[in-house]
């Protein structure tokens, strides 16, 4: 089934919303043929009279539990079709009812808040959903796996047959081996932590600002449009692999980076700045960019994550003082942490992103567990 064959089955005004959002089938219908087929199938489901039956609502809630979007976890016309079909249903729900389908409620509220949907969906009033007072979800931890105790020691195939020995004589050796392995794992685990989660010790918002106070993460642009009320601003939806879904981010990059070069891009985001209202749209992060040493006239480009990076990956500063430090949950604007650290952000001769300590001139590269972040072309650029 094609997009056009599916969309004609939708009722007004859902059909007009989907056609406008997908630009009559030229955008947001899937890249691969498999995705396009799935998008059309979901649009067909949205057109069915029983889309809001109890069974289908529960099925949708289950489908969306591990996902932000329906098809390939990328915003598509399928999401907008389902949103439009569910709008009358959600308009009548009371908090206890939509709290009972938390994943579907999160999805619906996210789609209705997208600027790219709001600009086309004037016929769809915003459904007020009280997310803040939603009951906490109980997440049951998986039971620990039981380790099978081996009764015999493992012997390499090419090893000589060992001499027979009593259990008493072999036990100390086996215990020593196990202890040695445990110690080795502990050491390996401690080094791996620098590329994974920050240390459990809570960050303290006192003393001199240090770069590790800044929460940098890998994100992916899943939707972008020009700000409806500001010609120089983009409004992006950036996936940082959070349960709450993508963040709305406003960036002043229209005059420097074409929108085609922004779509679906991986980037580095500053995620603990205080949310700011940008011409009527609240921005919940900042895109980290490299500005030419000749100034904005010389160009601006996105800081590029290393090969293998994924949305949600932690970005940190090299150095024993920073690698395992935990960022602040939110930077206090009065303490100007980012403003104090930012002048030291630069790109090296290798185009690698780094922070140079202004006092000691020590260089701390900005990286993930997969490698160092870089600027595509700029050397000696400033980062902000």
XYZ file of C-alpha atoms in Angstrom:
384
model
C 0.000 0.000 0.000
C 1.315 3.463 -0.890
C 1.087 6.692 1.089
C -1.441 8.127 -1.401
C -3.629 5.002 -1.258
C -3.694 5.087 2.538
C -4.175 8.797 3.081
C -7.352 9.020 0.967
C -9.062 6.772 3.525
C -8.584 9.317 6.322
C -11.461 11.538 7.342
C -11.216 15.321 7.422
C -9.482 17.151 9.034
C -6.966 14.344 9.728
C -6.416 13.824 6.003
C -5.586 17.495 5.417
C -3.237 17.507 8.420
C -1.294 14.448 7.210
C -1.109 15.647 3.585
C 0.176 19.074 4.677
C 2.692 17.597 7.132
C 4.011 15.129 4.536
C 3.971 17.784 1.812
C 1.705 15.579 -0.269
C 3.915 12.531 0.154
C 7.297 14.106 -0.530
C 8.525 14.152 3.093
C 8.155 12.186 6.335
C 6.975 8.974 4.649
C 10.086 6.884 5.347
C 13.452 6.590 3.647
C 13.655 2.859 2.938
C 10.940 0.998 1.042
C 10.241 -1.078 4.154
C 9.638 2.057 6.226
C 7.407 3.596 3.555
C 5.281 0.453 3.527
C 4.995 0.510 7.319
C 4.102 4.221 7.362
C 1.300 3.575 4.847
C 0.034 0.635 6.913
C -0.122 2.768 10.062
C -1.960 5.534 8.216
C -4.432 2.879 7.079
C -4.880 1.800 10.715
C -5.531 5.420 11.693
C -8.353 5.495 9.129
C -10.157 2.499 10.643
C -13.328 3.153 12.693
C -12.086 0.993 15.572
C -8.752 2.808 16.001
C -9.867 3.934 19.468
C -11.253 0.583 20.606
C -9.985 -0.609 23.980
C -7.919 -3.366 22.392
C -6.270 -1.016 19.883
C -5.567 1.635 22.519
C -3.816 -0.935 24.733
C -1.928 -2.287 21.721
C -0.727 1.204 20.801
C 0.345 1.849 24.392
C 2.406 -1.351 24.348
C 3.921 -0.539 20.939
C 5.032 2.902 22.100
C 6.469 1.851 25.454
C 10.040 1.490 24.117
C 9.674 4.074 21.334
C 9.298 7.787 20.761
C 7.879 7.379 17.247
C 5.977 4.535 15.592
C 8.044 3.649 12.513
C 11.789 3.127 12.876
C 11.674 5.513 15.876
C 11.724 8.464 13.438
C 9.037 11.136 13.133
C 6.796 10.326 10.176
C 3.337 10.873 8.712
C 2.258 7.735 10.592
C 2.716 9.525 13.935
C 0.699 12.513 12.767
C -2.081 10.288 11.387
C -2.368 8.391 14.676
C -2.289 11.666 16.621
C -5.085 13.125 14.477
C -7.203 9.984 14.761
C -6.781 9.921 18.553
C -7.458 13.630 19.093
C -11.237 13.291 19.698
C -10.567 10.337 22.006
C -7.972 12.148 24.141
C -10.112 15.303 24.249
C -12.656 13.401 26.373
C -10.265 11.625 28.756
C -9.865 12.510 32.417
C -6.438 12.281 34.140
C -7.011 8.811 35.679
C -7.904 7.501 32.216
C -4.879 8.825 30.345
C -2.574 7.966 33.267
C -3.593 4.337 32.655
C -1.982 4.466 29.169
C 1.231 6.373 29.971
C 3.235 5.570 26.826
C 0.421 6.525 24.460
C -0.265 9.679 26.487
C 3.406 10.676 26.326
C 3.368 10.083 22.558
C 0.154 12.075 21.996
C 1.337 15.030 24.081
C 4.716 15.051 22.333
C 3.239 15.001 18.809
C 0.689 17.726 19.568
C 3.464 19.974 20.919
C 5.682 19.742 17.812
C 5.819 23.138 16.047
C 5.738 21.368 12.672
C 2.429 19.758 13.668
C 0.959 22.829 15.340
C 1.589 24.959 12.257
C -0.491 22.587 10.110
C -2.983 21.395 12.687
C -4.986 24.545 13.345
C -8.157 22.444 13.395
C -6.791 20.475 16.370
C -7.019 22.283 19.684
C -4.310 21.530 22.258
C -5.450 18.875 24.709
C -4.271 19.851 28.189
C -2.557 16.860 29.780
C -1.339 17.050 33.366
C 1.985 15.232 32.968
C 3.582 16.735 36.086
C 1.134 15.052 38.462
C 1.188 11.686 36.732
C 1.826 8.806 39.126
C 5.334 7.396 39.029
C 5.667 4.243 36.973
C 6.697 1.140 38.846
C 9.575 -0.490 37.071
C 10.317 -3.986 38.283
C 13.965 -4.882 38.203
C 14.877 -8.090 36.484
C 15.809 -10.855 38.946
C 19.563 -11.421 39.087
C 20.781 -14.253 36.964
C 22.023 -17.251 38.910
C 25.542 -18.245 38.042
C 26.024 -21.881 37.377
C 28.786 -23.330 39.503
C 31.242 -25.340 37.503
C 32.264 -28.601 39.116
C 35.355 -29.003 36.984
C 38.067 -26.595 35.957
C 38.180 -25.598 32.294
C 41.188 -27.029 30.497
C 42.369 -25.799 27.082
C 42.175 -28.427 24.371
C 45.901 -28.251 23.644
C 46.984 -28.364 27.303
C 48.633 -31.379 28.826
C 46.406 -33.529 31.038
C 46.763 -32.343 34.660
C 47.803 -34.663 37.408
C 44.948 -35.917 39.589
C 44.553 -34.004 42.811
C 42.156 -33.946 45.712
C 39.440 -31.266 46.012
C 41.261 -29.858 49.002
C 44.418 -29.249 47.023
C 42.696 -27.603 44.034
C 40.300 -25.392 46.011
C 42.862 -22.715 47.028
C 44.068 -22.424 43.428
C 40.515 -22.009 42.097
C 39.714 -19.433 44.779
C 42.848 -17.490 43.945
C 41.919 -17.504 40.261
C 38.391 -16.294 41.022
C 39.721 -13.541 43.298
C 42.197 -12.481 40.623
C 39.432 -12.374 37.997
C 37.189 -10.302 40.280
C 39.984 -7.807 40.932
C 40.670 -7.595 37.193
C 36.985 -6.953 36.453
C 36.895 -4.222 39.090
C 39.885 -2.501 37.517
C 38.433 -2.810 34.019
C 35.063 -1.523 35.229
C 36.640 1.545 36.787
C 38.330 2.519 33.531
C 35.191 1.899 31.472
C 33.171 4.241 33.645
C 34.795 7.297 32.047
C 33.086 6.382 28.781
C 29.752 5.502 30.337
C 27.870 7.068 33.239
C 29.354 9.676 35.522
C 30.258 8.760 39.070
C 27.418 8.392 41.565
C 28.676 11.193 43.779
C 26.275 14.122 43.333
C 27.722 17.246 41.711
C 28.083 20.213 44.051
C 27.236 23.691 42.818
C 29.988 25.520 44.682
C 33.592 26.538 44.167
C 35.152 27.590 40.893
C 33.345 26.561 37.690
C 34.867 23.498 36.004
C 33.956 22.013 32.599
C 32.619 18.771 34.054
C 29.711 20.747 35.529
C 28.362 21.054 31.968
C 26.106 18.201 30.814
C 27.084 17.380 27.228
C 25.325 14.563 25.367
C 24.979 13.178 21.860
C 21.656 14.039 20.220
C 20.018 13.491 16.854
C 17.767 15.967 15.044
C 14.541 14.105 14.277
C 12.533 17.112 13.115
C 13.360 20.705 12.194
C 11.511 23.740 10.916
C 11.990 27.491 10.775
C 10.664 29.376 13.771
C 7.203 30.712 12.851
C 8.001 34.139 14.339
C 11.760 34.541 13.792
C 13.470 34.258 10.408
C 16.919 33.516 11.860
C 15.876 30.670 14.172
C 15.351 26.937 13.697
C 13.077 24.922 15.974
C 14.447 21.400 16.260
C 13.270 18.231 17.948
C 16.416 16.519 19.225
C 16.480 12.946 20.474
C 18.781 12.518 23.482
C 17.414 8.998 24.172
C 15.346 10.207 27.130
C 12.153 8.501 28.288
C 10.323 11.821 27.988
C 11.046 11.921 24.255
C 12.940 14.478 22.152
C 13.620 17.973 23.445
C 12.535 21.143 21.700
C 15.625 23.224 20.933
C 15.787 26.657 19.303
C 18.995 27.526 17.421
C 20.027 30.713 15.616
C 21.575 28.879 12.675
C 19.276 29.702 9.744
C 21.773 32.149 8.217
C 24.733 29.787 8.622
C 23.660 26.171 8.053
C 21.043 25.181 5.434
C 18.119 23.219 6.810
C 18.986 20.262 4.559
C 22.349 19.988 6.328
C 20.640 19.941 9.726
C 18.086 17.191 9.140
C 18.821 13.838 10.830
C 22.255 15.039 11.980
C 24.023 13.727 15.084
C 25.339 16.548 17.254
C 26.563 17.525 20.696
C 23.990 19.188 22.944
C 24.383 21.208 26.137
C 21.596 19.681 28.208
C 21.632 21.399 31.606
C 21.168 25.045 30.714
C 18.080 26.663 32.194
C 15.226 26.439 29.623
C 14.870 29.726 27.739
C 11.912 31.238 25.916
C 12.976 32.090 22.352
C 10.344 34.219 20.631
C 7.498 32.218 22.144
C 9.079 28.748 21.900
C 10.790 27.318 24.960
C 14.211 25.801 24.258
C 15.423 22.958 26.479
C 19.043 22.583 25.317
C 21.701 24.194 23.140
C 23.409 22.828 20.042
C 27.216 22.983 20.368
C 28.704 24.625 17.269
C 32.140 25.653 16.058
C 32.527 29.262 14.894
C 35.401 30.143 12.566
C 38.353 32.011 14.103
C 37.435 34.769 11.616
C 34.062 35.150 13.342
C 30.550 34.296 12.197
C 31.315 35.726 8.773
C 33.834 32.877 8.369
C 31.134 30.284 9.018
C 29.524 28.135 11.707
C 29.302 24.334 11.699
C 27.962 21.631 14.009
C 30.474 19.883 16.243
C 30.577 16.323 14.894
C 30.396 13.307 17.239
C 32.851 10.422 16.684
C 32.062 7.374 14.582
C 29.791 4.967 16.464
C 28.228 7.598 18.743
C 24.513 7.236 19.499
C 21.829 9.555 20.926
C 22.142 9.724 24.696
C 25.865 8.947 24.810
C 27.710 10.914 27.474
C 30.224 13.499 26.269
C 33.019 14.318 28.696
C 36.368 16.086 29.046
C 39.588 14.090 29.131
C 41.546 14.300 32.370
C 41.463 12.598 35.756
C 39.637 15.543 37.346
C 36.798 15.506 34.810
C 36.253 12.073 33.255
C 34.254 10.572 36.133
C 32.714 13.787 37.474
C 28.960 14.165 37.351
C 27.493 17.324 35.761
C 25.094 19.595 37.585
C 21.416 18.831 37.043
C 20.949 22.449 35.934
C 23.416 25.311 35.638
C 22.619 28.306 37.800
C 22.506 31.331 35.455
C 23.662 33.608 38.295
C 26.912 31.659 38.697
C 27.699 31.859 34.965
C 29.356 28.441 34.830
C 29.050 28.026 31.057
C 30.066 31.626 30.393
C 33.211 31.135 32.509
C 34.256 27.862 30.851
C 33.237 28.637 27.248
C 36.190 30.940 26.353
C 38.457 27.893 26.726
C 36.473 25.859 24.163
C 38.370 25.540 20.886
C 39.404 23.200 18.091
C 43.019 22.032 17.843
C 45.203 21.749 14.747
C 43.638 18.307 14.305
C 40.152 19.950 14.375
C 39.486 18.037 17.609
C 37.189 19.805 20.070
C 38.813 20.608 23.403
C 38.817 22.814 26.484
C 42.119 24.567 27.215
C 42.583 25.508 30.854
C 43.371 29.256 30.759
C 45.538 29.017 33.893
C 47.627 25.903 33.195
C 47.201 25.710 29.378
C 46.475 21.981 29.787
C 44.383 20.532 26.936
C 41.302 18.427 27.667
C 39.712 16.919 24.565
C 35.918 16.625 24.347
C 34.982 13.025 23.662
C 32.673 10.051 24.095
C 33.655 6.461 24.776
C 33.976 6.042 20.984
C 36.387 8.876 20.285
C 36.948 12.634 20.179
C 34.406 15.116 18.793
C 35.640 17.294 15.924
C 34.771 20.297 13.812
C 34.347 19.271 10.154
C 36.665 21.998 8.770
C 37.635 24.609 11.363
C 40.969 24.883 13.189
C 41.211 27.329 16.099
C 37.444 27.751 16.197
C 35.498 28.833 19.259
C 32.757 26.519 20.515
C 29.389 27.692 21.783
